[in-house]
Tab-separated table of C-alpha atoms and ligand atoms in Angstrom:
chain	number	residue	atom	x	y	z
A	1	UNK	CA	16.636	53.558	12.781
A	2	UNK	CA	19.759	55.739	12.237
A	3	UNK	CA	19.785	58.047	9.438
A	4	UNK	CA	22.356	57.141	6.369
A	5	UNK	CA	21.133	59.540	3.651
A	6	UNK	CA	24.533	61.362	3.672
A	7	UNK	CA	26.180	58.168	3.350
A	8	UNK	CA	24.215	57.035	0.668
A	9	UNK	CA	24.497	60.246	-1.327
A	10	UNK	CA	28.702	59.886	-0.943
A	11	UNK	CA	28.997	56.056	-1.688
A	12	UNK	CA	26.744	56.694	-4.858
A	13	UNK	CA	29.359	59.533	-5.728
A	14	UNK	CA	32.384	57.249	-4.941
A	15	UNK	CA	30.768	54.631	-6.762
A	16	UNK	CA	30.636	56.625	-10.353
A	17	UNK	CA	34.528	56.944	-10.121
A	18	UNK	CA	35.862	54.176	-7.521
A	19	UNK	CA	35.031	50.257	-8.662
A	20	UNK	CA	32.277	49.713	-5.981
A	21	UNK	CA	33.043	53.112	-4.361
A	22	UNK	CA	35.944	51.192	-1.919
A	23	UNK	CA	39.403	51.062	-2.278
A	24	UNK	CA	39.792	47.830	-0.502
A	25	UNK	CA	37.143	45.179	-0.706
A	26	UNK	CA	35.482	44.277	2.570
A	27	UNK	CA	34.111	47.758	3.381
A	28	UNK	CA	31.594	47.470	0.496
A	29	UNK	CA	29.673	45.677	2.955
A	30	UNK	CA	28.365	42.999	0.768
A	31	UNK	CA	28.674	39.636	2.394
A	32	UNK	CA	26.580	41.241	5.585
A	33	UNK	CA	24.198	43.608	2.850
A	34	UNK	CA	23.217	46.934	2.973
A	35	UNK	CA	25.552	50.107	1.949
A	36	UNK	CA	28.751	51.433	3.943
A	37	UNK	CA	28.754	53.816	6.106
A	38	UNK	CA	31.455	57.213	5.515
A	39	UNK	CA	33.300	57.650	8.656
A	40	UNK	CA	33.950	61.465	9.216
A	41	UNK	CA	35.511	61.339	12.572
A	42	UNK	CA	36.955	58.843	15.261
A	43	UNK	CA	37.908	59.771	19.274
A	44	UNK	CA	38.975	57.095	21.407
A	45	UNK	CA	36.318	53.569	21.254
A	46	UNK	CA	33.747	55.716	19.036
A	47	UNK	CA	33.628	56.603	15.703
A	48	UNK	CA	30.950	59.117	14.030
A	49	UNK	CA	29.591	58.892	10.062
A	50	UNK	CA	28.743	61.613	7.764
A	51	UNK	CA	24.786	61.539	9.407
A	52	UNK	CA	26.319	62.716	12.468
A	53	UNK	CA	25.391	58.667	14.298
A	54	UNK	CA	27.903	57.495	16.937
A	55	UNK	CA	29.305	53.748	17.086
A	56	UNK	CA	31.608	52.048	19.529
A	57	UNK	CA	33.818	50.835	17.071
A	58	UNK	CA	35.361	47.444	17.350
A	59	UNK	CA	37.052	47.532	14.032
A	60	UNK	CA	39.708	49.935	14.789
A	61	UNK	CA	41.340	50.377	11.488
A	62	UNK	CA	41.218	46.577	10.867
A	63	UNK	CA	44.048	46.457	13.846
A	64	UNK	CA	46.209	49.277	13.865
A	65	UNK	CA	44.075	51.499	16.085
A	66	UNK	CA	45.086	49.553	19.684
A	67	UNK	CA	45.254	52.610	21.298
A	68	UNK	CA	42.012	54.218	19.790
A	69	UNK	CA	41.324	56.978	17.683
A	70	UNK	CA	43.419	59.983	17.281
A	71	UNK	CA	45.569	58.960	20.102
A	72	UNK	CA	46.794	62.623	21.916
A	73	UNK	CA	50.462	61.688	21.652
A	74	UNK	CA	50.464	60.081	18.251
A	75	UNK	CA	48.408	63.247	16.899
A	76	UNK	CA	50.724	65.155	18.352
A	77	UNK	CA	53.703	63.471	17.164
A	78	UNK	CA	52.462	63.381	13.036
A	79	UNK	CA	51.446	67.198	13.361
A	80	UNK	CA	55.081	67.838	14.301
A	81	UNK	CA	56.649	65.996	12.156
A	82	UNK	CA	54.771	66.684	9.182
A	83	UNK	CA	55.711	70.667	9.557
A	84	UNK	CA	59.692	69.776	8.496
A	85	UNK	CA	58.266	68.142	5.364
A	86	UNK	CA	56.357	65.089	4.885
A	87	UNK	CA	58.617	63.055	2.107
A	88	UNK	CA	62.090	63.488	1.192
A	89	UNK	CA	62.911	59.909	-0.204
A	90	UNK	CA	66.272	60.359	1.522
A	91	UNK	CA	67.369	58.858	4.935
A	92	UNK	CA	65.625	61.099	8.183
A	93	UNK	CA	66.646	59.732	11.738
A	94	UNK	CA	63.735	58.280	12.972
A	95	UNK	CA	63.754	55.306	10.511
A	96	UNK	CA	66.229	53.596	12.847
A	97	UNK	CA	64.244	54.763	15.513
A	98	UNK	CA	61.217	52.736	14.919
A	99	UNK	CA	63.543	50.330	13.665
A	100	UNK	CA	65.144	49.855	17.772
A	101	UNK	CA	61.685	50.345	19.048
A	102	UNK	CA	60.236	46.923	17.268
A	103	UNK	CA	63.583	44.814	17.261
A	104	UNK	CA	63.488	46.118	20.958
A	105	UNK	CA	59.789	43.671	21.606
A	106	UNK	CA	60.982	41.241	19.252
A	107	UNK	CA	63.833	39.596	20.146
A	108	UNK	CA	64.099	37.426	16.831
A	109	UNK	CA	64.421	40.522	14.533
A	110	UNK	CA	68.254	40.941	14.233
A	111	UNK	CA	67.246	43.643	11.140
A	112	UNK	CA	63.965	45.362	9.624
A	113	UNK	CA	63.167	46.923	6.512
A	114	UNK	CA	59.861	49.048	6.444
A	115	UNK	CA	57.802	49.338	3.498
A	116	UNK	CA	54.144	50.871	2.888
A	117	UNK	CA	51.508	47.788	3.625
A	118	UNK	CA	51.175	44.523	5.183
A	119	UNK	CA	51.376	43.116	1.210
A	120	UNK	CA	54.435	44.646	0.155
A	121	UNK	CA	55.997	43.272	3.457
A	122	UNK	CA	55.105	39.436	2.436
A	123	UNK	CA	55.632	39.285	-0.748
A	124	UNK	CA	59.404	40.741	0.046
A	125	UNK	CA	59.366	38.067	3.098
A	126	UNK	CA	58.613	35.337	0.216
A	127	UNK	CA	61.158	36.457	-1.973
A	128	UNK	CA	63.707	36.815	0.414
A	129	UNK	CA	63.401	33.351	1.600
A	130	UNK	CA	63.312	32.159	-1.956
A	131	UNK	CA	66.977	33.663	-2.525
A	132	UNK	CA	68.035	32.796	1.030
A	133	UNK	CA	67.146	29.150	0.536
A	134	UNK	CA	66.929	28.475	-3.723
A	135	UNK	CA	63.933	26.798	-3.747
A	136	UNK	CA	60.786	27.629	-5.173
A	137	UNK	CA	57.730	26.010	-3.323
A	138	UNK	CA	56.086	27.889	-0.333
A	139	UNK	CA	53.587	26.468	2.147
A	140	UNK	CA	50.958	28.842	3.168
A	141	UNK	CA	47.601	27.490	4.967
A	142	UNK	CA	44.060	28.101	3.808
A	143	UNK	CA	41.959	30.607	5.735
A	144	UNK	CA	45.003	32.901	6.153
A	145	UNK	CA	45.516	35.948	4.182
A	146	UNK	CA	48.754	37.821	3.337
A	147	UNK	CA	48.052	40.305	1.508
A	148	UNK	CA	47.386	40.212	-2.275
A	149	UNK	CA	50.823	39.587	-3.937
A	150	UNK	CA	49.735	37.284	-6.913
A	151	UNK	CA	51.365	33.749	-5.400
A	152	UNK	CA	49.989	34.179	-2.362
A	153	UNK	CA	46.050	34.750	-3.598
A	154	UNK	CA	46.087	30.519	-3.515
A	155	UNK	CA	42.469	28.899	-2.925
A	156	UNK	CA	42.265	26.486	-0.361
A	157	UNK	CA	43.616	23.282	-2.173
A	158	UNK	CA	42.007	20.082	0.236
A	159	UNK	CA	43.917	17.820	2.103
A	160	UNK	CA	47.547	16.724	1.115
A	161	UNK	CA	49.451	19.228	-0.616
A	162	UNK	CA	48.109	20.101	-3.877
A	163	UNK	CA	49.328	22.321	-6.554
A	164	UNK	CA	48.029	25.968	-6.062
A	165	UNK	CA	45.258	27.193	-8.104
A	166	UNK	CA	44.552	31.126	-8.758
A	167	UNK	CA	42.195	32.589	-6.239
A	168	UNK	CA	42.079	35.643	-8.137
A	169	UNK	CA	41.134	36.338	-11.849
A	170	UNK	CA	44.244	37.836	-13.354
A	171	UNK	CA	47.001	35.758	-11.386
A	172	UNK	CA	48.074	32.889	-13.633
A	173	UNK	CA	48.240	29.613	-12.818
A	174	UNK	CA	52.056	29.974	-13.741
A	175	UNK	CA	52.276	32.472	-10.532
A	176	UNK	CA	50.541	30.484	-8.485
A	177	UNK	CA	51.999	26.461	-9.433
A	178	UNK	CA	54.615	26.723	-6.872
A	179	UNK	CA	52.665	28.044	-3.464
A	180	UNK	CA	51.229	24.683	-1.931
A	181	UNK	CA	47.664	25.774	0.287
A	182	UNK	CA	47.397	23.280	2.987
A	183	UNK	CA	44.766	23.146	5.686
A	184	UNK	CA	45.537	25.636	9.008
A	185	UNK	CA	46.201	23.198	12.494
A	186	UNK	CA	47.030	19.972	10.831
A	187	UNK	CA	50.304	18.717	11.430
A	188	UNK	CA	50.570	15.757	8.650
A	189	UNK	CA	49.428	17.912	6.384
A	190	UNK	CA	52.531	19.688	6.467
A	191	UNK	CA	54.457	16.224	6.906
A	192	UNK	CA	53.354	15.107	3.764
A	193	UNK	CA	54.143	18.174	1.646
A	194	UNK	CA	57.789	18.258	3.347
A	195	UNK	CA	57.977	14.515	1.816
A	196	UNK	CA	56.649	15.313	-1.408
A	197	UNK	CA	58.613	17.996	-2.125
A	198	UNK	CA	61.784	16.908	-0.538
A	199	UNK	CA	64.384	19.711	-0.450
A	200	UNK	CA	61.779	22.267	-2.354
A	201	UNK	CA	60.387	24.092	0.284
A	202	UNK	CA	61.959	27.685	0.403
A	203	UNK	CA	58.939	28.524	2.939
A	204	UNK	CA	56.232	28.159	5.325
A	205	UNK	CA	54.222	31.068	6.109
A	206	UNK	CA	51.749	31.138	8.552
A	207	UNK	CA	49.170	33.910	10.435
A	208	UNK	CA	50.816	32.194	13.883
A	209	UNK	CA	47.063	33.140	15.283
A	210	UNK	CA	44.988	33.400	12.287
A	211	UNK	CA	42.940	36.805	11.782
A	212	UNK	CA	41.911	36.105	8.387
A	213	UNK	CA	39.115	33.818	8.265
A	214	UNK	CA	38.128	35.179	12.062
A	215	UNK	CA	40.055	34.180	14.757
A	216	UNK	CA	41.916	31.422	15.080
A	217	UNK	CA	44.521	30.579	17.686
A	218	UNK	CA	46.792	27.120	16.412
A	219	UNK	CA	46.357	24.119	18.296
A	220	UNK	CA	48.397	23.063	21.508
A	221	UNK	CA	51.990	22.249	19.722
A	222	UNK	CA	51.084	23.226	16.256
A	223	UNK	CA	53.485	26.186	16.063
A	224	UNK	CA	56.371	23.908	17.859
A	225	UNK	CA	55.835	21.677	14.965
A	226	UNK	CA	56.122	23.985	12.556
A	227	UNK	CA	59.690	25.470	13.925
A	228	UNK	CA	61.079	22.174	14.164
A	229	UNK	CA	60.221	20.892	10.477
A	230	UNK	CA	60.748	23.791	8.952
A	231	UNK	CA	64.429	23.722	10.812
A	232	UNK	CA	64.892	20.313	9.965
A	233	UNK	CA	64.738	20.862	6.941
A	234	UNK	CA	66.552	24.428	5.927
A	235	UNK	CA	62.949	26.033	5.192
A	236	UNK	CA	62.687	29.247	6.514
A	237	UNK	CA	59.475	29.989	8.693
A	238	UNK	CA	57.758	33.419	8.380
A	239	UNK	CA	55.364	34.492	10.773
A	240	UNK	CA	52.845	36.929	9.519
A	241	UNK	CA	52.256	38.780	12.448
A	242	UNK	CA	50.814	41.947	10.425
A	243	UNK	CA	47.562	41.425	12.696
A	244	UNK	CA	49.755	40.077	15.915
A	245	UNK	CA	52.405	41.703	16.332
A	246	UNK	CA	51.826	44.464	19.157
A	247	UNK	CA	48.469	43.344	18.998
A	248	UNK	CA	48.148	39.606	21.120
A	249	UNK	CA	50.725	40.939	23.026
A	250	UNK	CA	53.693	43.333	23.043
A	251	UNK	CA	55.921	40.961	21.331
A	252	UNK	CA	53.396	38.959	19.249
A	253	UNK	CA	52.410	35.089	19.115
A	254	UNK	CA	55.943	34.519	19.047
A	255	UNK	CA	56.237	35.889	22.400
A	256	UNK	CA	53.019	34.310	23.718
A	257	UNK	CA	54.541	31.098	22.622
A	258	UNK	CA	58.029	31.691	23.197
A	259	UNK	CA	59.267	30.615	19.285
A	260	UNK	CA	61.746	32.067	17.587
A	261	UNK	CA	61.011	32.484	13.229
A	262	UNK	CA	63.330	33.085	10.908
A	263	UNK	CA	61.583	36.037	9.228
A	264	UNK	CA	58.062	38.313	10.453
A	265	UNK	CA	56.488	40.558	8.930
A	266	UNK	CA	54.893	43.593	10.693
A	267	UNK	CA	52.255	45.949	10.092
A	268	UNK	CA	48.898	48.083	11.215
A	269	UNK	CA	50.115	48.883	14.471
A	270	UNK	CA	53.756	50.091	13.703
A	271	UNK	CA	51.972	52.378	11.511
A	272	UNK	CA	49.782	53.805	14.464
A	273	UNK	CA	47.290	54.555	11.560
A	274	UNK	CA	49.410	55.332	8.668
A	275	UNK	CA	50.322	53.308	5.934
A	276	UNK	CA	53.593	50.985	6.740
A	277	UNK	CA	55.088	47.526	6.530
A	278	UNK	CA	57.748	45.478	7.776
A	279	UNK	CA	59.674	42.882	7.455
A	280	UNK	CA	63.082	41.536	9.570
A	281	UNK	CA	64.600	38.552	11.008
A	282	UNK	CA	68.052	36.756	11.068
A	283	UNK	CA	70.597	39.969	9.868
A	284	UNK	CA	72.314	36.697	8.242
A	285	UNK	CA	69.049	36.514	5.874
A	286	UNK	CA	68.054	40.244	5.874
A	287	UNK	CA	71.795	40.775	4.686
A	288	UNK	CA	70.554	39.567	1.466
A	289	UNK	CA	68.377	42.469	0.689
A	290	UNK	CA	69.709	45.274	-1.350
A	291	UNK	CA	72.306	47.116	-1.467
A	292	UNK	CA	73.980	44.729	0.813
A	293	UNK	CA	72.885	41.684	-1.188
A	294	UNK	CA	71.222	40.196	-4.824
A	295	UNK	CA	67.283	40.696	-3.320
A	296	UNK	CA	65.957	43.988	-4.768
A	297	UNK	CA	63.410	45.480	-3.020
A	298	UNK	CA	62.788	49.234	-2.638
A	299	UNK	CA	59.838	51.719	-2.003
A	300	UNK	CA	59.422	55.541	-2.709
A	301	UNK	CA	57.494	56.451	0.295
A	302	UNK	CA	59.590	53.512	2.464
A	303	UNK	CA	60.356	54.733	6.104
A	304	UNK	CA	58.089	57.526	5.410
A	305	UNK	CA	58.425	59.921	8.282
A	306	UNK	CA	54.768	60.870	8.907
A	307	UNK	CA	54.443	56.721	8.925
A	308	UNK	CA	57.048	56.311	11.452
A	309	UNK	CA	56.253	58.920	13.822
A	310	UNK	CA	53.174	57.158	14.269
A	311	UNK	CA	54.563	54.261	14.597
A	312	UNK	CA	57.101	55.055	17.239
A	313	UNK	CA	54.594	56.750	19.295
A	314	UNK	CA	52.225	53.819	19.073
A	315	UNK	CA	54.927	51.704	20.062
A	316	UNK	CA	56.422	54.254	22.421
A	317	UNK	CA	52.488	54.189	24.322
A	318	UNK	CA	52.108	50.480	24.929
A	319	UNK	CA	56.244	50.064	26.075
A	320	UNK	CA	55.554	52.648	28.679
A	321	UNK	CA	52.343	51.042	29.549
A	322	UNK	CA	52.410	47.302	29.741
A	323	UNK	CA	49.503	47.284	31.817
A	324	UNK	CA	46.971	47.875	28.555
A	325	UNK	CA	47.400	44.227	27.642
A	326	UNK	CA	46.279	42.678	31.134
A	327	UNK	CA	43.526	45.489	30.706
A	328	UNK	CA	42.666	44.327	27.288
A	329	UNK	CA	42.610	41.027	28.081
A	330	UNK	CA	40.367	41.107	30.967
A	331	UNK	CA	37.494	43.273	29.189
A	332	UNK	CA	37.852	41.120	26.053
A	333	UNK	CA	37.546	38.340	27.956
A	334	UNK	CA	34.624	39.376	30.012
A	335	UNK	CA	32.840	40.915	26.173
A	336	UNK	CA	33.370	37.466	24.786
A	337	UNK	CA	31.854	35.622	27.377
A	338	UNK	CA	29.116	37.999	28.488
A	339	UNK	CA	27.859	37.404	24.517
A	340	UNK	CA	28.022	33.640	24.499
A	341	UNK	CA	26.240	34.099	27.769
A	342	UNK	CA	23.421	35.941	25.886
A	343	UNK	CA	23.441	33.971	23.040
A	344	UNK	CA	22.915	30.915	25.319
A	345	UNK	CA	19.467	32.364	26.402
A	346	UNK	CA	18.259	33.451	23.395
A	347	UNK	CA	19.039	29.882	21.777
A	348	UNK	CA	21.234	31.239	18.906
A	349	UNK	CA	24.478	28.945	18.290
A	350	UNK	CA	27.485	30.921	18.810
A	351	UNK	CA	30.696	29.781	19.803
A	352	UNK	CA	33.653	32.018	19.908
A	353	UNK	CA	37.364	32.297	19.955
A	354	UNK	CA	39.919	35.034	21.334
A	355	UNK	CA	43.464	35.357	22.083
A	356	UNK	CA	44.087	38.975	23.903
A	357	UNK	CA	42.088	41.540	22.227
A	358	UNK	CA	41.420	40.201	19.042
A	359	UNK	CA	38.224	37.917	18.740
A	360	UNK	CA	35.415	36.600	16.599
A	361	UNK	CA	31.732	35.120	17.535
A	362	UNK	CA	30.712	32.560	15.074
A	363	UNK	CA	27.355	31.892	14.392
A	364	UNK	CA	27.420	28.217	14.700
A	365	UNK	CA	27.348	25.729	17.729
A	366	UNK	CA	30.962	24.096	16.830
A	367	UNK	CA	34.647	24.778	17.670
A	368	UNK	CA	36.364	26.287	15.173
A	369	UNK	CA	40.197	25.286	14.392
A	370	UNK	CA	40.208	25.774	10.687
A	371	UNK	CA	39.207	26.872	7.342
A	372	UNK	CA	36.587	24.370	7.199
A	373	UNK	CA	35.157	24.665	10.201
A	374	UNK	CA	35.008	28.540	10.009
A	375	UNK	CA	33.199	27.741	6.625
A	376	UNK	CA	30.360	26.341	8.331
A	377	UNK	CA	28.913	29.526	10.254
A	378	UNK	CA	25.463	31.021	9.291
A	379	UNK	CA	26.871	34.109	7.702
A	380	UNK	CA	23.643	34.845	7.380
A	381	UNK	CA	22.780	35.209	10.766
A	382	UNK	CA	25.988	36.880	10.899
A	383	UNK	CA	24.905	39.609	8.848
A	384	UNK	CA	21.639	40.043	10.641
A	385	UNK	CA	23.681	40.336	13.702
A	386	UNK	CA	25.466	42.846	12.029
A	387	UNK	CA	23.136	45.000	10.982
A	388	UNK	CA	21.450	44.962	14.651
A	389	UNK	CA	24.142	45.626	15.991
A	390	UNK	CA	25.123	49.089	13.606
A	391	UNK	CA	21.827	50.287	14.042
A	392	UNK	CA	22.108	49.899	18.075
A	393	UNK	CA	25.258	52.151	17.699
A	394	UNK	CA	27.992	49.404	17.517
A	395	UNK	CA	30.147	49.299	14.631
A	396	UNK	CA	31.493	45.672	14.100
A	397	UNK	CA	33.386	44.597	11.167
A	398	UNK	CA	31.381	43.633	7.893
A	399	UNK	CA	31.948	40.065	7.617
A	400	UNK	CA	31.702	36.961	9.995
A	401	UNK	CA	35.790	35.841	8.834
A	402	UNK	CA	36.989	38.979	10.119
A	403	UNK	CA	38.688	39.891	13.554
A	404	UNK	CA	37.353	42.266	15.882
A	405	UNK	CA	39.332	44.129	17.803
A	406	UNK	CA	38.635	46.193	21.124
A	407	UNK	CA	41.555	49.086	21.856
A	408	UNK	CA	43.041	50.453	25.344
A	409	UNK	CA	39.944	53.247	25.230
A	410	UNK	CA	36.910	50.953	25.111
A	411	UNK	CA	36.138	51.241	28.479
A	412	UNK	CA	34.026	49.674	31.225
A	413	UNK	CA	30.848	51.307	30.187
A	414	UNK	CA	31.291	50.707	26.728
A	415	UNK	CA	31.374	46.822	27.540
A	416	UNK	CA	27.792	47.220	29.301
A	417	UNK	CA	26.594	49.409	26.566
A	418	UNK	CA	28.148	46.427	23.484
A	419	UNK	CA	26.809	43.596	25.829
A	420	UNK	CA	23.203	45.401	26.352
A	421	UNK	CA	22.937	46.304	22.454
A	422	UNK	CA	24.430	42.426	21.640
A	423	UNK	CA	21.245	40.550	23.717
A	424	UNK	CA	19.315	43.040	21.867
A	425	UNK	CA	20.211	42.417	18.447
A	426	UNK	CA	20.531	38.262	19.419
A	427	UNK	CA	16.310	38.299	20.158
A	428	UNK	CA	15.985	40.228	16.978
B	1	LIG	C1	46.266	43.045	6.953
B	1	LIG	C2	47.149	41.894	6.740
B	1	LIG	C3	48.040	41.824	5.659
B	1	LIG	C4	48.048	42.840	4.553
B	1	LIG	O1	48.389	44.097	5.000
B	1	LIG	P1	47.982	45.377	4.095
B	1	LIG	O2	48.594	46.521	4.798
B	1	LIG	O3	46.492	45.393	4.059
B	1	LIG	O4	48.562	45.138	2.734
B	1	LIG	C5	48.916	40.775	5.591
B	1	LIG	N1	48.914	39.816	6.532
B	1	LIG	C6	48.076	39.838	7.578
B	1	LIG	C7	48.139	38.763	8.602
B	1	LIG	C8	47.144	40.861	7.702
B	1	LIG	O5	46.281	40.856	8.718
C-alpha cells in the first residue's frame, strides 16, 4: 500500500478554499473513488506525489506532455525566456514564431491566433464561423468535448437532430437552442440535420478522433463525409484537434487522413505544458477576426511568451525528430495489445481502441464507435482497475472516458514494468 497521508492532509486544505479542492473537475477522482493524489515533481515517463511514491505516468498533462516531463530543451527554453520578463501584453517576436512552426505541420492553416486554453480557442472557432457564414445552428457530436463555452456544454440529444438541451446548470436553454448534439460515426445523422435545417448550419465541429469519451477513431469514410457535406453546403468544418494535433501525428487526424478543414483549433501540446490555445484556418475566414475584421476576440495573456517558448520548443523537438511517432506507435501498440492479451487470461472483458499514442481499454467485451457504446463499460471495474493500478506505481487517468497517453520517454522497460503491474491489477 503506498502512503498518501501528505496528500490527504493538502487536498483537505485545498478543499476548505477550492470547490472540491480541484480547479478542473476530473482530478477529484470521483467517478474511479478514493482522494487525489498532489503531484510534487515529474522527470521524463514518471511522476512523484507529495509522499515521496513514484508512478509511470500515462496521463501526461491530459496530452500536452508528448515529450515527457520537464523536457531539457523546453526547460531550458522557459528559464530563458522568462528572465527578459514574463508578460508585456505587447507584440514579442516569437508569437510569429510558433505561429510558422504549426502552420509549417499543418498545411490547412493559412493564419493562427493563439489564446490561453483549448476553450477559449472553440468558442472563438464557433463564433468565427457564425460571422463567416450568418447562420446560427452548429452541429457538434455527443461524446466529444470542447471545452466549456456555454453552447457547446450540449447533452447528448438521441438520434435525429434535436434541439440542444443545457448540460450544465447555469447555461440557459436560450444558449444552448441553437447547437444540434448528434450521435459521433453516423453519417445520416448528419444528413438529416443538413435537411432540417436547410441553409442554417454555420458549423460542424468534430474531435476528428474523439478523446473525450475515451478514444475513438471515426469510422472508414466518416470524416470524408463530413468535408463533403459540410462543403456542399457552405458550412464550415472545424476540427478540434486540441487532443490531436501533434499528438496522432505531426500534423494531426487531418494529416493521417489527408482532409483539409476550414478552421482547427490547437492546444496542450503547442503549449509544451503551459497554458495556450489556438485557432487558424482559411486567412479568407481568419481575416474576419479583429482588427482586420467585425469578430472581436482578444486575450491579456494571448501569445504569452513563457507559453510560446514552450511551445516552439515542443514543436521544435518532434520536427527535428520524426522518428518519435513510429517509436510511439510501436510501444503503444505493443502496451495495448500486451493488456488485452492479459485481460484475455484473466477472463475480464476489455476491448480497446488506439490511434498513435493516444488510447483507452474499456472494460466491456464490445467495439466501441460511439457515445453509446462507450456508455456501456463497467466503470466500475474501471475504477478498480484504477486503483490497482496507482497503488502498483502506475498513474492512469481517473476515469474510464478519458485518453491515455504514453510520451517519447516511456521507454522499453517501462512497458514491461505497466504490462507486469496491468495482469496484476486484472486478477485482483
Ligand atoms: C482539452 C480539450 C479542450 C479544452 O481545452 P482546455 O485547454 O482544457 O480549455 C477542447 N477540445 C478538446 C478536443 C480537448 O481535448
Amino acid at each position: 500500500m503506498n502512503r498518501s497521508e501528505n496528500s490527504k492532509l493538502l487536498h483537505a486544505r485545498a478543499s476548505r478554499v477550492i470547490p472540491g479542492g480541484v480547479n478542473s473537475p476530473v482530478r477529484a477522482f470521483k467517478s474511479v473513488g478514493g482522494e487525489p493524489l498532489y503531484l510534487v515533481r515529474g522527470k521524463g515517463s514518471r511522476v512523484w506525489d507529495a509522499d515521496g511514491n513514484e508512478y509511470i505516468d500515462y496521463v501526461g498533462s491530459w496530452g500536452p506532455l508528448i515529450l515527457g516531463h520537464a523536457f531539457p530543451t523546453v526547460v531550458r527554453a522557459v528559464e530563458e525566456i522568462n528572465r527578459d520578463g514574463a508578460s508585456f501584453g505587447a507584440c514579442t517576436p516569437i508569437e510569429a514564431e510558433l505561429a510558422e512552426a504549426v502552420i509549417d505541420a499543418f498545411p490547412s492553416i493559412e493564419k493562427i491566433r493563439f489564446v490561453s486554453s483549448g476553450t477559449e480557442a472553440t468558442m472563438s472557432a464557433i463564433r468565427l464561423a457564425r460571422a463567416y457564414t450568418n447562420r446560427k445552428y452548429i452541429i457538434k457530436f455527443e461524446g466529444c468535448y470542447h471545452g466549456h463555452a456555454d453552447s457547446l456544454l450540449v447533452k447528448a440529444g438521441s438520434g435525429v437532430a434535436t434541439l440542444g438541451i443545457p448540460g450544465s446548470a447555469g447555461v440557459l436553454e436560450e444558449q444552448a437552442q441553437f447547437t444540434l448534439a448528434l450521435p459521433f460515426n453516423h453519417q445520416q445523422a448528419v444528413e438529416e440535420a443538413f435537411a432540417t435545417f436547410d441553409g442554417q448550419i454555420a458549423c460542424v465541429i468534430v474531435e476528428p478522433v474523439v478523446g473525450n469519451m475515451g478514444c475513438v477513431p471515426p469510422r472508414k469514410g466518416y470524416l470524408e463525409f463530413l468535408r463533403s457535406i459540410t462543403s456542399k453546403d457552405g458550412a464550415v468544418l472545424i476540427f478540434d484537434e486540441v487532443m490531436t494535433g501533434f499528438r496522432v501525428a505531426f500534423g494531426g487526424v487531418q494529416e493521417l487522413h489527408k482532409i483539409t478543414p476550414d478552421l482547427t483549433t490547437l492546444g496542450k501540446i503547442i503549449g509544451g505544458g503551459l497554458p495556450v490555445g489556438a485557432y487558424g484556418g482559411r486567412a479568407e475566414i481568419m481575416d474576419m477576426v479583429a482588427p482586420l475584421g467585425p469578430v472581436y476576440q482578444a486575450g491579456t495573456l494571448s501569445g504569452n511568451p513563457l507559453a510560446m517558448a514552450a511551445g516552439l520548443a515542443t514543436v521544435r523537438e518532434l520536427k527535428n525528430r520524426p522518428d518519435i511517432y513510429q517509436q510511439l506507435e510501436r510501444r503503444t501498440s505493443a502496451l495495448v495489445g500486451e493488456v488485452l492479451v492479459a485481460a484475455k487470461r484473466k477472463g475480464v472483458p476489455l476491448t480497446a481502441n488506439r490511434v498513435g499514442s493516444m488510447f483507452t481499454w474499456f472494460f466491456q467485451p464490445d467495439k466501441v464507435h460511439d457515445w453509446d457504446t462507450a456508455a456501456k463499460s463497467d466503470t466500475k471495474a474501471f475504477a478498480k482497475f484504477h486503483s490497482a493500478m496507482l497503488e502498483r506505481g502506475v498513474y492512469l487517468p481517473p476515469s474510464q472516458y478519458e485518453a491515455m497517453f504514453m510520451s517519447a520517454a516511456h521507454t522499453d522497460g517501462d512497458l514491461q514494468e505497466t504490462i507486469e503491474m496491468a495482469s496484476q491489477a486484472l486478477g485482483s
